[in-house]
PDB file of C-alpha atoms in Angstrom:
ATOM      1  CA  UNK V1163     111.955  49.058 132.893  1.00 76.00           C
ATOM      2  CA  UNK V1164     113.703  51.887 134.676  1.00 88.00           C
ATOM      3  CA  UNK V1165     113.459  55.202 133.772  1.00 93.00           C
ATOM      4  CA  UNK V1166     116.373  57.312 132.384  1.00 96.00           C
ATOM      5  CA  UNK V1167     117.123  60.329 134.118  1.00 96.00           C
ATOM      6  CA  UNK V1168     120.867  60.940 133.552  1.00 97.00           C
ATOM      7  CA  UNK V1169     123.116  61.550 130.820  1.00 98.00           C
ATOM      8  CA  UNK V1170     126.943  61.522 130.122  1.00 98.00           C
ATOM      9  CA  UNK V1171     128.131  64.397 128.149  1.00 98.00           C
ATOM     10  CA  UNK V1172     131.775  63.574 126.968  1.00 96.00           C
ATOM     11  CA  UNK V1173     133.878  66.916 126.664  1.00 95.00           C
ATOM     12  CA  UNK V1174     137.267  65.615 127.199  1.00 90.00           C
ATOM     13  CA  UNK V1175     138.397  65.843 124.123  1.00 85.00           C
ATOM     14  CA  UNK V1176     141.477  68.105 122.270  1.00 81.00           C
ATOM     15  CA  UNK V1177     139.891  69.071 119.333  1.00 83.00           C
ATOM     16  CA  UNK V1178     142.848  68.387 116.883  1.00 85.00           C
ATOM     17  CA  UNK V1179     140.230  68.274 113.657  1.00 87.00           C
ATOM     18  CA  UNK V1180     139.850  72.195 114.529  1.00 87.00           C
ATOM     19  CA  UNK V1181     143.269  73.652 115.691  1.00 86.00           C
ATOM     20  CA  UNK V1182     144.739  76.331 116.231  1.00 88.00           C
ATOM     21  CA  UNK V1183     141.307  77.431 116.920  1.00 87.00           C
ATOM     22  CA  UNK V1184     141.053  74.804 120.166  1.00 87.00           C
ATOM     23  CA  UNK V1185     144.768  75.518 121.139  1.00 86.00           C
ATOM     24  CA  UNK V1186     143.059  77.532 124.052  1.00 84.00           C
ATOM     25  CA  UNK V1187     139.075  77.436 123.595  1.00 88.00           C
ATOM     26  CA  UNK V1188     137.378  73.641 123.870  1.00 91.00           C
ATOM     27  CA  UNK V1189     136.009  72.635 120.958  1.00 92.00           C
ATOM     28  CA  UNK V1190     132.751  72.327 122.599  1.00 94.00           C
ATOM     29  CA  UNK V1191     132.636  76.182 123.111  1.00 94.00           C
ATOM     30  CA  UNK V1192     132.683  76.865 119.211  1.00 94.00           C
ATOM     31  CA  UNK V1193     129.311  78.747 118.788  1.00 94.00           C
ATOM     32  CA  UNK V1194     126.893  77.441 116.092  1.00 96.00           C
ATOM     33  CA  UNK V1195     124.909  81.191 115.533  1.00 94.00           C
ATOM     34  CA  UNK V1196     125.307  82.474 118.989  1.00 90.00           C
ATOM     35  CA  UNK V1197     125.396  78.936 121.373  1.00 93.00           C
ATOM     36  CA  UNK V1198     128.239  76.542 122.072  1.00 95.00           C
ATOM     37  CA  UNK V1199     127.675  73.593 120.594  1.00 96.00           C
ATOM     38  CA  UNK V1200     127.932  71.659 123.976  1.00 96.00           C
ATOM     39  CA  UNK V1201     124.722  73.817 124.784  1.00 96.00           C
ATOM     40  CA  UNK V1202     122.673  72.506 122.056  1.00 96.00           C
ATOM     41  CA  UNK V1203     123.868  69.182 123.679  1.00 97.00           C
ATOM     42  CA  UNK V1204     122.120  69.870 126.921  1.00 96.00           C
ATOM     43  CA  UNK V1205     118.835  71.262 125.417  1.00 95.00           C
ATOM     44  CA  UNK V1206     118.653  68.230 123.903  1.00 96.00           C
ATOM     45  CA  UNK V1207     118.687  66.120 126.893  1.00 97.00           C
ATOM     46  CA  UNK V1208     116.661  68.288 128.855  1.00 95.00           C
ATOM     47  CA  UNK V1209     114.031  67.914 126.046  1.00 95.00           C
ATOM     48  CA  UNK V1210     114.076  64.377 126.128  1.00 96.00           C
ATOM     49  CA  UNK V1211     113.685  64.763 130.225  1.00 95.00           C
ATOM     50  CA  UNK V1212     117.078  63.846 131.351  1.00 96.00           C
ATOM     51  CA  UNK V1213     117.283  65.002 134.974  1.00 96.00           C
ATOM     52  CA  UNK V1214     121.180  65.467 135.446  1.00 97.00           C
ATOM     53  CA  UNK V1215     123.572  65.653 133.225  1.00 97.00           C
ATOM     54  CA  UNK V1216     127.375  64.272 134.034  1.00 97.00           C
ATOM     55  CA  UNK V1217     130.380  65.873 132.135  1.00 97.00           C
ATOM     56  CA  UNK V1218     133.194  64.385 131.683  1.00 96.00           C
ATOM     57  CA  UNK V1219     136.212  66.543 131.138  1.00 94.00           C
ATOM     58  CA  UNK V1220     139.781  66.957 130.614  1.00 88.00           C
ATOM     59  CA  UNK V1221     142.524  69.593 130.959  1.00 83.00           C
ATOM     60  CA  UNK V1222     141.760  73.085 129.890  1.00 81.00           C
ATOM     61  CA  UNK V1223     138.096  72.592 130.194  1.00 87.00           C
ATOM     62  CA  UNK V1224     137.175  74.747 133.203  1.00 90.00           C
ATOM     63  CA  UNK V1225     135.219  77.256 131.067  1.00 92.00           C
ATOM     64  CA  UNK V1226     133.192  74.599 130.507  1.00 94.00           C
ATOM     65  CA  UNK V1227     131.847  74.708 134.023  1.00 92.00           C
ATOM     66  CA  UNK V1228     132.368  78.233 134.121  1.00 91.00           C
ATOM     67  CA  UNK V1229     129.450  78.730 131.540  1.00 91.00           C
ATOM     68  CA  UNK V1230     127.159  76.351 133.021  1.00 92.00           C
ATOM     69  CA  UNK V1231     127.651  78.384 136.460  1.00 89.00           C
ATOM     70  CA  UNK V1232     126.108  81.515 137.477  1.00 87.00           C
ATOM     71  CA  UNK V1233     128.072  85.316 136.719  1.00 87.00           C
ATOM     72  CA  UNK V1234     126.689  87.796 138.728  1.00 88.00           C
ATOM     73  CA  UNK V1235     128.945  90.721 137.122  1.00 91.00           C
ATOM     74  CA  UNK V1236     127.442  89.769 134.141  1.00 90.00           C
ATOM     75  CA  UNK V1237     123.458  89.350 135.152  1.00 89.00           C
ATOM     76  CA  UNK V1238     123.985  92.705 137.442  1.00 89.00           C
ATOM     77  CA  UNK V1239     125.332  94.702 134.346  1.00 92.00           C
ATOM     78  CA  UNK V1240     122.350  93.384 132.175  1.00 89.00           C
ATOM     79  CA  UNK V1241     119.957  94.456 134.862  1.00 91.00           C
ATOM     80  CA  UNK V1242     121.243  97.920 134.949  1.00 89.00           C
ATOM     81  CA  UNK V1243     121.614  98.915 131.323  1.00 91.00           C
ATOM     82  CA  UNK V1244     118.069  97.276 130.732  1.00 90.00           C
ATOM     83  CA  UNK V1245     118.663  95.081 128.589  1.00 90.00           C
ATOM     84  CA  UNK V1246     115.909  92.565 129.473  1.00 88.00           C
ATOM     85  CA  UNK V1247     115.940  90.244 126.642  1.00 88.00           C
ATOM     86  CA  UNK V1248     119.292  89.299 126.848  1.00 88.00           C
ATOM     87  CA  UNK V1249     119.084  88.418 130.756  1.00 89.00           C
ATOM     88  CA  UNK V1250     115.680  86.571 130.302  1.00 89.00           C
ATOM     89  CA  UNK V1251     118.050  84.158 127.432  1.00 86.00           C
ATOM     90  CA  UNK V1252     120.733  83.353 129.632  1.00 88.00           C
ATOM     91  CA  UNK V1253     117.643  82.425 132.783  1.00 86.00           C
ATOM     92  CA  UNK V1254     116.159  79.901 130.701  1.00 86.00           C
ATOM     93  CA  UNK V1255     119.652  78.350 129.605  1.00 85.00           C
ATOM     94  CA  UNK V1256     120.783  78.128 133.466  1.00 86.00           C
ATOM     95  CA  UNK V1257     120.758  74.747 134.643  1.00 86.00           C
ATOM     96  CA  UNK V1258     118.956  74.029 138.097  1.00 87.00           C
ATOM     97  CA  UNK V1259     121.469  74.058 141.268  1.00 86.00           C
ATOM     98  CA  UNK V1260     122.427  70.283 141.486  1.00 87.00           C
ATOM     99  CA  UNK V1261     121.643  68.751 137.860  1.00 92.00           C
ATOM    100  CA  UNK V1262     125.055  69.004 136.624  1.00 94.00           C
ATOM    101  CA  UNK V1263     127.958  67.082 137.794  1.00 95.00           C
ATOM    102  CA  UNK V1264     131.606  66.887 136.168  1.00 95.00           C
ATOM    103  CA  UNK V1265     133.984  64.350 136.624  1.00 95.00           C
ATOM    104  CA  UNK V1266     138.042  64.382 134.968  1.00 92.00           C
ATOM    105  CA  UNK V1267     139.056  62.118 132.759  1.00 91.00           C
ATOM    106  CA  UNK V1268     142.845  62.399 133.435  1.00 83.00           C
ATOM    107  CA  UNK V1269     144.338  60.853 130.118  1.00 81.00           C
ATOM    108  CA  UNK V1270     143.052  60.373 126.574  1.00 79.00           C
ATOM    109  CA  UNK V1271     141.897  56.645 126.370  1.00 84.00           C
ATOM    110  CA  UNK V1272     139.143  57.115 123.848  1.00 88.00           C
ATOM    111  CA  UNK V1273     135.190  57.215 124.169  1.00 92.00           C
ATOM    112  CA  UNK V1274     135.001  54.121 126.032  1.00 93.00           C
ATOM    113  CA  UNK V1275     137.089  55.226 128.803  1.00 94.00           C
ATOM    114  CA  UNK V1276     135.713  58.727 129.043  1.00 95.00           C
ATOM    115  CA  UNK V1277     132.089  57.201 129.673  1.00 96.00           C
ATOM    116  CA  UNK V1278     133.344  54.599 131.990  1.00 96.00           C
ATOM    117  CA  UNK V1279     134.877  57.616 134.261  1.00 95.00           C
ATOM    118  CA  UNK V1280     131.364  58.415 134.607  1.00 96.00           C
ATOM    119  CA  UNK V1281     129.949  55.141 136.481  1.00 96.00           C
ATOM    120  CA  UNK V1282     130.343  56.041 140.019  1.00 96.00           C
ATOM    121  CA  UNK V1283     128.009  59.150 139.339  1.00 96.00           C
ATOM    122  CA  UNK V1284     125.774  57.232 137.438  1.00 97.00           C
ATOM    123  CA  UNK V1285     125.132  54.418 139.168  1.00 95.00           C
ATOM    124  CA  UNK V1286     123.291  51.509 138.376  1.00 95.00           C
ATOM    125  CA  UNK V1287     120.773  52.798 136.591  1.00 96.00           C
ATOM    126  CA  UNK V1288     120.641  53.127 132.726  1.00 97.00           C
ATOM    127  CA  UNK V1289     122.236  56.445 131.021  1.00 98.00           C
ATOM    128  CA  UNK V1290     121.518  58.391 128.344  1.00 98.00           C
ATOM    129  CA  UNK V1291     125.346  59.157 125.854  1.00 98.00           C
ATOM    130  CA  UNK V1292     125.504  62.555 124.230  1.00 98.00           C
ATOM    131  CA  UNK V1293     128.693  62.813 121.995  1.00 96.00           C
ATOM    132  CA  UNK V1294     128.455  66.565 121.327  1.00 95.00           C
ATOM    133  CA  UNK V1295     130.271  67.489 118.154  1.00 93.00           C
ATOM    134  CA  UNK V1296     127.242  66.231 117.140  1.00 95.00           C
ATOM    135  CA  UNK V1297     124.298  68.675 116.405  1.00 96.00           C
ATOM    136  CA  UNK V1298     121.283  67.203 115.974  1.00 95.00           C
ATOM    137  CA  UNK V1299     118.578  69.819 113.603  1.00 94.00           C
ATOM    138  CA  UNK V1300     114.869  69.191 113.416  1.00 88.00           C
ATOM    139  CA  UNK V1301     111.453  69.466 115.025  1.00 87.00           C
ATOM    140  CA  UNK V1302     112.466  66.642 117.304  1.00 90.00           C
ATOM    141  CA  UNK V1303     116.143  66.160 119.231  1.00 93.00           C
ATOM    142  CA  UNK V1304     117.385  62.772 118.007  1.00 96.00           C
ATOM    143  CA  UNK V1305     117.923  61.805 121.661  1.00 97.00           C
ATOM    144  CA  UNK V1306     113.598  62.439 122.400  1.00 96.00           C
ATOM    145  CA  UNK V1307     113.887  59.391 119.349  1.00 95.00           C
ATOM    146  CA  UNK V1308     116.179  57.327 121.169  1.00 97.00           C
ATOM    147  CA  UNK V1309     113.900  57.544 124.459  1.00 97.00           C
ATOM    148  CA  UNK V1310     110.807  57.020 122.897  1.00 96.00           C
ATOM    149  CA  UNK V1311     111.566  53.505 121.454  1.00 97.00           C
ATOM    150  CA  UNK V1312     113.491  52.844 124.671  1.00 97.00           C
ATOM    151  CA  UNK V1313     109.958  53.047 126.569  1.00 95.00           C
ATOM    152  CA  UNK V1314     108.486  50.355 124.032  1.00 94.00           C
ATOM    153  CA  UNK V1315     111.383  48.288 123.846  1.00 95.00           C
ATOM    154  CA  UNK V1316     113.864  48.427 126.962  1.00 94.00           C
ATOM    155  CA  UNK V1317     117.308  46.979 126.671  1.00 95.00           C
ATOM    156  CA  UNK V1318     119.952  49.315 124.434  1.00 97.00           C
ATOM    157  CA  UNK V1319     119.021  52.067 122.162  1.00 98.00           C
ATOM    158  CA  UNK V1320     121.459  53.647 119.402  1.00 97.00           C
ATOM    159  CA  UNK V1321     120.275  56.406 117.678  1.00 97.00           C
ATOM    160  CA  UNK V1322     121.293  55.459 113.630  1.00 97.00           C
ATOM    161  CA  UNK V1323     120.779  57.305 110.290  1.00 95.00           C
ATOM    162  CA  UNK V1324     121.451  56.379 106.548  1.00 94.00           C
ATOM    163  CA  UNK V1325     124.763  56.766 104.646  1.00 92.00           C
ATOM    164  CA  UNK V1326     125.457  56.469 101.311  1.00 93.00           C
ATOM    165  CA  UNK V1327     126.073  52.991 100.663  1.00 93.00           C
ATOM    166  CA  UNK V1328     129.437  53.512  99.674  1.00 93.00           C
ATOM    167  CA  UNK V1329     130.285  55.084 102.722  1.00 92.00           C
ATOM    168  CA  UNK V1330     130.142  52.927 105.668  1.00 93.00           C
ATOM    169  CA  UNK V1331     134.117  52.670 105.585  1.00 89.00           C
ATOM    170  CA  UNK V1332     133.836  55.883 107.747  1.00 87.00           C
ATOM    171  CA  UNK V1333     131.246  55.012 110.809  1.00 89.00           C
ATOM    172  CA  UNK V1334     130.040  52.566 112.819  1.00 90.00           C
ATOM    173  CA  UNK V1335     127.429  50.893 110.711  1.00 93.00           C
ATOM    174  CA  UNK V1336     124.897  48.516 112.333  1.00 95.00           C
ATOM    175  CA  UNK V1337     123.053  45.328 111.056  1.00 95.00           C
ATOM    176  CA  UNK V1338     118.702  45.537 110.258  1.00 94.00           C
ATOM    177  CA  UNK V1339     117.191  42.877 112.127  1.00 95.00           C
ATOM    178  CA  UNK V1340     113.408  42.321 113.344  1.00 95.00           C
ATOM    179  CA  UNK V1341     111.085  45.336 113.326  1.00 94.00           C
ATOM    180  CA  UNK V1342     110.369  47.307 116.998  1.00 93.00           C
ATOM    181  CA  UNK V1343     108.162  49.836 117.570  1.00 89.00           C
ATOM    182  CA  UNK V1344     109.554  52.745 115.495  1.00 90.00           C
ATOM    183  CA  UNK V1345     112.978  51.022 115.139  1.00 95.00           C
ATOM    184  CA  UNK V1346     114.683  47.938 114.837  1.00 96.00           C
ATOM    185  CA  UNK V1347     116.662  44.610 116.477  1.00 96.00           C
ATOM    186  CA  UNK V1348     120.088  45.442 115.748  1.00 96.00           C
ATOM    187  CA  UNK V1349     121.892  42.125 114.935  1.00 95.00           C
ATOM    188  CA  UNK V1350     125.574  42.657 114.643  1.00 93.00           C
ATOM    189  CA  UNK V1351     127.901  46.279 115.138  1.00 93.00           C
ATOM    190  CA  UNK V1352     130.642  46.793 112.622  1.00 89.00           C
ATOM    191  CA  UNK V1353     133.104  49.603 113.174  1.00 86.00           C
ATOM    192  CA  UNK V1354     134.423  51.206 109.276  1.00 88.00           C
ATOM    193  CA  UNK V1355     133.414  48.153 106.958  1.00 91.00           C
ATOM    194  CA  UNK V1356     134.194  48.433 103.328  1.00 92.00           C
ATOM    195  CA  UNK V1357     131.269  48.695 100.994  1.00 93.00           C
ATOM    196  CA  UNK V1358     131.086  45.215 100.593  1.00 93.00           C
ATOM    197  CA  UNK V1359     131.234  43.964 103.933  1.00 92.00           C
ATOM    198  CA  UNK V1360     128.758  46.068 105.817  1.00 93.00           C
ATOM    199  CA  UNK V1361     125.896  44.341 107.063  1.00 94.00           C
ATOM    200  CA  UNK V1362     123.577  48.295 106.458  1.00 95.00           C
ATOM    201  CA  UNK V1363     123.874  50.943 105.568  1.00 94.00           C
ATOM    202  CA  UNK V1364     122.861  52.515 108.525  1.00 96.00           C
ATOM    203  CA  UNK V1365     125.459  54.561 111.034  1.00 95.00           C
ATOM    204  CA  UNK V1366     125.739  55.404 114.517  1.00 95.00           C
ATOM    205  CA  UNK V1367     125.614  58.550 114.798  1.00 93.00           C
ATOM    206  CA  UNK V1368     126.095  59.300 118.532  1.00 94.00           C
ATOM    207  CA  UNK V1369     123.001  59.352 121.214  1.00 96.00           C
ATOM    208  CA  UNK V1370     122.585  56.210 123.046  1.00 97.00           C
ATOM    209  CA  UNK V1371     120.548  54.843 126.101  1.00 98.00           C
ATOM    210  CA  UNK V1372     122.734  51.980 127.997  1.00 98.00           C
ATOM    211  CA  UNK V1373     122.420  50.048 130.533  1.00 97.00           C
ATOM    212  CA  UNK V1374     124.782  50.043 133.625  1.00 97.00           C
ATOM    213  CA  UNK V1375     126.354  46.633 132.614  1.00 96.00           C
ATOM    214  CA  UNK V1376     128.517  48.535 130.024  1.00 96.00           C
ATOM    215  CA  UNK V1377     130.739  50.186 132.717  1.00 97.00           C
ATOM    216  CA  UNK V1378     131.792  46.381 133.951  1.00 95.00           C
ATOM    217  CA  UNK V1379     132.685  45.555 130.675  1.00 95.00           C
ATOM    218  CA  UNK V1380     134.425  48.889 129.762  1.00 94.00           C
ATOM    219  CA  UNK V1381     136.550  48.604 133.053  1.00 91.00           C
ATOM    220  CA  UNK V1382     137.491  45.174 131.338  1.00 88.00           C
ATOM    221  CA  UNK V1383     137.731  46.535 128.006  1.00 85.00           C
ATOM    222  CA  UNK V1384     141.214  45.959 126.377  1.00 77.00           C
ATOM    223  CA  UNK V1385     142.691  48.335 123.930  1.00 77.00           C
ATOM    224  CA  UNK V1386     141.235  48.589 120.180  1.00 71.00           C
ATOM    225  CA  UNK V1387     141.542  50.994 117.567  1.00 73.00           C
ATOM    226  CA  UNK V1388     143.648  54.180 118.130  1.00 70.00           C
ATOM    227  CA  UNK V1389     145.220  51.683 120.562  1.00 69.00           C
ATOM    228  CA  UNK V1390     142.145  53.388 122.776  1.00 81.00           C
ATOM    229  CA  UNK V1391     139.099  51.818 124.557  1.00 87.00           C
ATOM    230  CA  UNK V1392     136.429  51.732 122.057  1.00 88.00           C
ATOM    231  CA  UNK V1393     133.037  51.780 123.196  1.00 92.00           C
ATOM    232  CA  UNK V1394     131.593  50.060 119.933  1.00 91.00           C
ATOM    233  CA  UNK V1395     133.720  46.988 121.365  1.00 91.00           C
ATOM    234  CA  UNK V1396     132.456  46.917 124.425  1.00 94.00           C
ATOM    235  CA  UNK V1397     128.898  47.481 123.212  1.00 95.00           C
ATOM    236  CA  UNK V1398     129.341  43.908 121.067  1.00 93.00           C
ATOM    237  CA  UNK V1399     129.987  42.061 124.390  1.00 94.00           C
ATOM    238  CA  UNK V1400     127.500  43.528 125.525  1.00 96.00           C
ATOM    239  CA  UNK V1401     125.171  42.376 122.823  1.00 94.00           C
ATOM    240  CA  UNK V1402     125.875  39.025 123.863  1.00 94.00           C
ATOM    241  CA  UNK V1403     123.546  39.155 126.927  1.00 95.00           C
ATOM    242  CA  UNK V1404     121.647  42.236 126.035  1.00 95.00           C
ATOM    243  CA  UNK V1405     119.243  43.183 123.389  1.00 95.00           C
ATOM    244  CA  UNK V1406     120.379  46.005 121.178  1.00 97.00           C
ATOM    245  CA  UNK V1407     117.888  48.414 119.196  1.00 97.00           C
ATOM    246  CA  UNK V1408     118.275  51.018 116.810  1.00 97.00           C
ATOM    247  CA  UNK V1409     116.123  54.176 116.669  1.00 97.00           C
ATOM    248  CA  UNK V1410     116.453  55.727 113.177  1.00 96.00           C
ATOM    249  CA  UNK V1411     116.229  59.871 113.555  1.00 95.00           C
ATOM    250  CA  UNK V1412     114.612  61.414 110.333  1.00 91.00           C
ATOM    251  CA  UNK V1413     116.524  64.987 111.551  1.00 92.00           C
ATOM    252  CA  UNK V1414     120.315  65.654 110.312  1.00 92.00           C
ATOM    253  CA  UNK V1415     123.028  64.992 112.755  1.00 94.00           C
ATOM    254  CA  UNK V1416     125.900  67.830 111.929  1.00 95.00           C
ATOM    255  CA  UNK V1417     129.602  66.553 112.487  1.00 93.00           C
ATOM    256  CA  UNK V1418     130.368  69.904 114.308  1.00 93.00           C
ATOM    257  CA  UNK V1419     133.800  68.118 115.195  1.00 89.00           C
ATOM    258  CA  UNK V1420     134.991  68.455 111.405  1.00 90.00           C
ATOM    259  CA  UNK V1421     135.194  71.937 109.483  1.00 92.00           C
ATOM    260  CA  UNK V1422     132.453  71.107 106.786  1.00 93.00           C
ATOM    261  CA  UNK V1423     129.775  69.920 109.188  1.00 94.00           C
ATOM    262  CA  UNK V1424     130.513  73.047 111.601  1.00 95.00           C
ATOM    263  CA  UNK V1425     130.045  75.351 108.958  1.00 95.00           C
ATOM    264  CA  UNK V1426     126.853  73.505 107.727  1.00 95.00           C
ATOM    265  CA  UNK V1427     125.140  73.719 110.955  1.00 96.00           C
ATOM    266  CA  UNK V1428     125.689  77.434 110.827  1.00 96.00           C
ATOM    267  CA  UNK V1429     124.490  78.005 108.239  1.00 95.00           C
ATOM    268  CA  UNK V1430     121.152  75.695 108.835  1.00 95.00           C
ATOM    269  CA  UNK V1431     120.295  76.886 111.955  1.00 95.00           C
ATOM    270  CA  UNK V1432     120.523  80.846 110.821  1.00 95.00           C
ATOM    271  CA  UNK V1433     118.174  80.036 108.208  1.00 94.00           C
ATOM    272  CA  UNK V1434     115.879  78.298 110.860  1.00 93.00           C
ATOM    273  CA  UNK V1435     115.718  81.474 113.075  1.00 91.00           C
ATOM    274  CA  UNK V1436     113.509  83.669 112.117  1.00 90.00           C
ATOM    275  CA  UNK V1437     115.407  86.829 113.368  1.00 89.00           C
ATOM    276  CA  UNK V1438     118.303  86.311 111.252  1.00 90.00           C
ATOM    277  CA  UNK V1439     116.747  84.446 107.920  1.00 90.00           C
ATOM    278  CA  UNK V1440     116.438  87.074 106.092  1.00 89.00           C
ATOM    279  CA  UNK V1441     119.269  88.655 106.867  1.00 90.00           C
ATOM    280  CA  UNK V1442     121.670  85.915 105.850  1.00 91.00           C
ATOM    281  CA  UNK V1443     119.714  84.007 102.998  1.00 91.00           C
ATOM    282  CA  UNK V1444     120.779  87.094 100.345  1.00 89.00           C
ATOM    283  CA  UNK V1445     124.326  86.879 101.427  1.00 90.00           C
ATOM    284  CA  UNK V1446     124.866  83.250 101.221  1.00 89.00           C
ATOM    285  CA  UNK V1447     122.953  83.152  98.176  1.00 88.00           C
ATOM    286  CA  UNK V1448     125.047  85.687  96.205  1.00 87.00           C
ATOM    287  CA  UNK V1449     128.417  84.140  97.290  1.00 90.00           C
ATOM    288  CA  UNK V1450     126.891  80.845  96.189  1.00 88.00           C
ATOM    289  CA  UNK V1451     126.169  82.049  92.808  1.00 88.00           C
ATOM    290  CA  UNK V1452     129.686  84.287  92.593  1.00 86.00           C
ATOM    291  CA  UNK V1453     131.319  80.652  93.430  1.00 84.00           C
ATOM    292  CA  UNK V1454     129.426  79.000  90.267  1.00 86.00           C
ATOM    293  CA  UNK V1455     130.019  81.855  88.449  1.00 84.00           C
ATOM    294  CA  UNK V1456     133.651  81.740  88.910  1.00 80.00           C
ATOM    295  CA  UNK V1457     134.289  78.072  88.942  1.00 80.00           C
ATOM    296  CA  UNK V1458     132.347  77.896  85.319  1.00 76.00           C
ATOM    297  CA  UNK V1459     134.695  80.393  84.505  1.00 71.00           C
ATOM    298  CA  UNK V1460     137.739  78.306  84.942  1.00 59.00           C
ATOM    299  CA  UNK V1461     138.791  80.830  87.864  1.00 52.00           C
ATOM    300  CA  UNK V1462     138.810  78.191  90.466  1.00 46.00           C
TER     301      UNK V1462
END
């Protein structure tokens, strides 16, 4: 078994679910409390020991690697007006000179494409996948999951959490096979099946360890849904000759790609800090209770 020491961040994307606000800004530079969202992203991967991480990019993305690189204005005008804490945040968060490469993908072919852009950095060696719209919240990244069960079990590892049964028509849902380790033998991939069709009720919901085979088959991979390469696709060829295991995170993944989940992850990871809990529990707890109070009131 080889060990996994890179991962694919894709950050190509517009960001149509959140315009105008990505008209200029990536979406992956909307702050959840006071960090991007592609930063929460890396800390997760780092956590899980990921040694270099790969972007892969598009137009209008340079202040993507312009945060991840150093700013000595900034750093020399923290070190003068003293403020300490501040400058001691941003060291930690700095990556290490040589752990982060990007590469462009130079049209919008879908997921499947923007990973397979990555191979030549990644070699043949297996890869960790970040998608990073979403956030993943609790004691444990969901990605430290996916790597654990990895060690017992090899092959391909897809992170996977529970929907409600009646909706599977919007994700990737995954069939329950044999038992492994702390997961499972995943035994068929179904991309949006109705209700009645879906072989689980449990979703992909976006960190993945893969082997290098999947960049053959991706480079192979003809046009699916979207009329884009699909990764799911190529990941059932895959299947074919590979073993495929799912590693179930007990966490929340937050869709921080969609308006609702953005908003959510806000407001769950204030209330984790404790620096700013009690400063916005009372707020969000009065404007809760105005809402009831005005909905009951037929003042919707």
């Amino acid at each position: 078994m080889r060990k996994v020491r890179k991962a694919v961040i894709p950050v190509a994307g517009l960001g149509t679910r959140f315009l105008p606000a990505t008209k200029a800004m990536p979406k992956e530079m909307l702050t959840v409390v006071d960090r991007p969202v592609v930063q929460y992203a890396v800390d997760e991967a780092l956590e899980a020991g990921i040694e270099h991480i790969v972007f892969v990019t598009g137009r209008n993305k340079h202040v993507i690697e312009d945060y991840f690189d150093i700013q000595p204005e900034l750093l020399d005008t923290l070190t003068r007006t003293g403020k300490h804490e501040q400058l001691a945040s941003l060291n930690r968060l700095q990556p290490r000179p040589g752990a982060i490469s990007f590469t462009r993908q130079q049209a919008p072919h879908g997921l499947g494409h923007a990973v397979w852009c990555a191979r030549d950095i990644v070699g043949d060696e297996p890869f960790a996948l970040l998608l990073p719209d979403m956030v993943s919240y609790g004691e444990k990244g969901c990605l430290s999951r996916v790597m654990d069960l990895y060690e017992r079990t090899g092959g391909n590892v897809i992170a996977v959490e529970q929907c409600d049964p009646r909706e599977t028509g919007s994700y990737g849902i995954v069939g329950k096979g044999a038992r492994a380790g702390s997961g499972f033998a995943i035994t068929e991939m179904v991309e949006k099946p109705a209700p009645e069709a879906a072989p689980s009720n449990y979703y992909i919901n976006g960190r993945y360890v893969l082997q290098p085979d999947i960049f053959d088959i991706l480079g192979t991979q003809t046009r699916g849904a979207g009329n884009e390469i699909q990764l799911t696709d190529a990941m059932v060829r895959l299947s074919a000759s590979q073993q495929f295991f799912a590693a179930p995170f007990d966490g929340r993944m937050f869709d921080c790609g969609s308006k609702d989940g953005f908003i959510a992850a806000n407001v769950a990871f204030a209330l984790a800090r404790e620096d700013m809990r009690d400063m916005v529990f009372g707020p969000i707890e009065e404007m809760v209770v105005s809402h009831r109070r005005h909905v009951s009131g037929g003042l919707t």
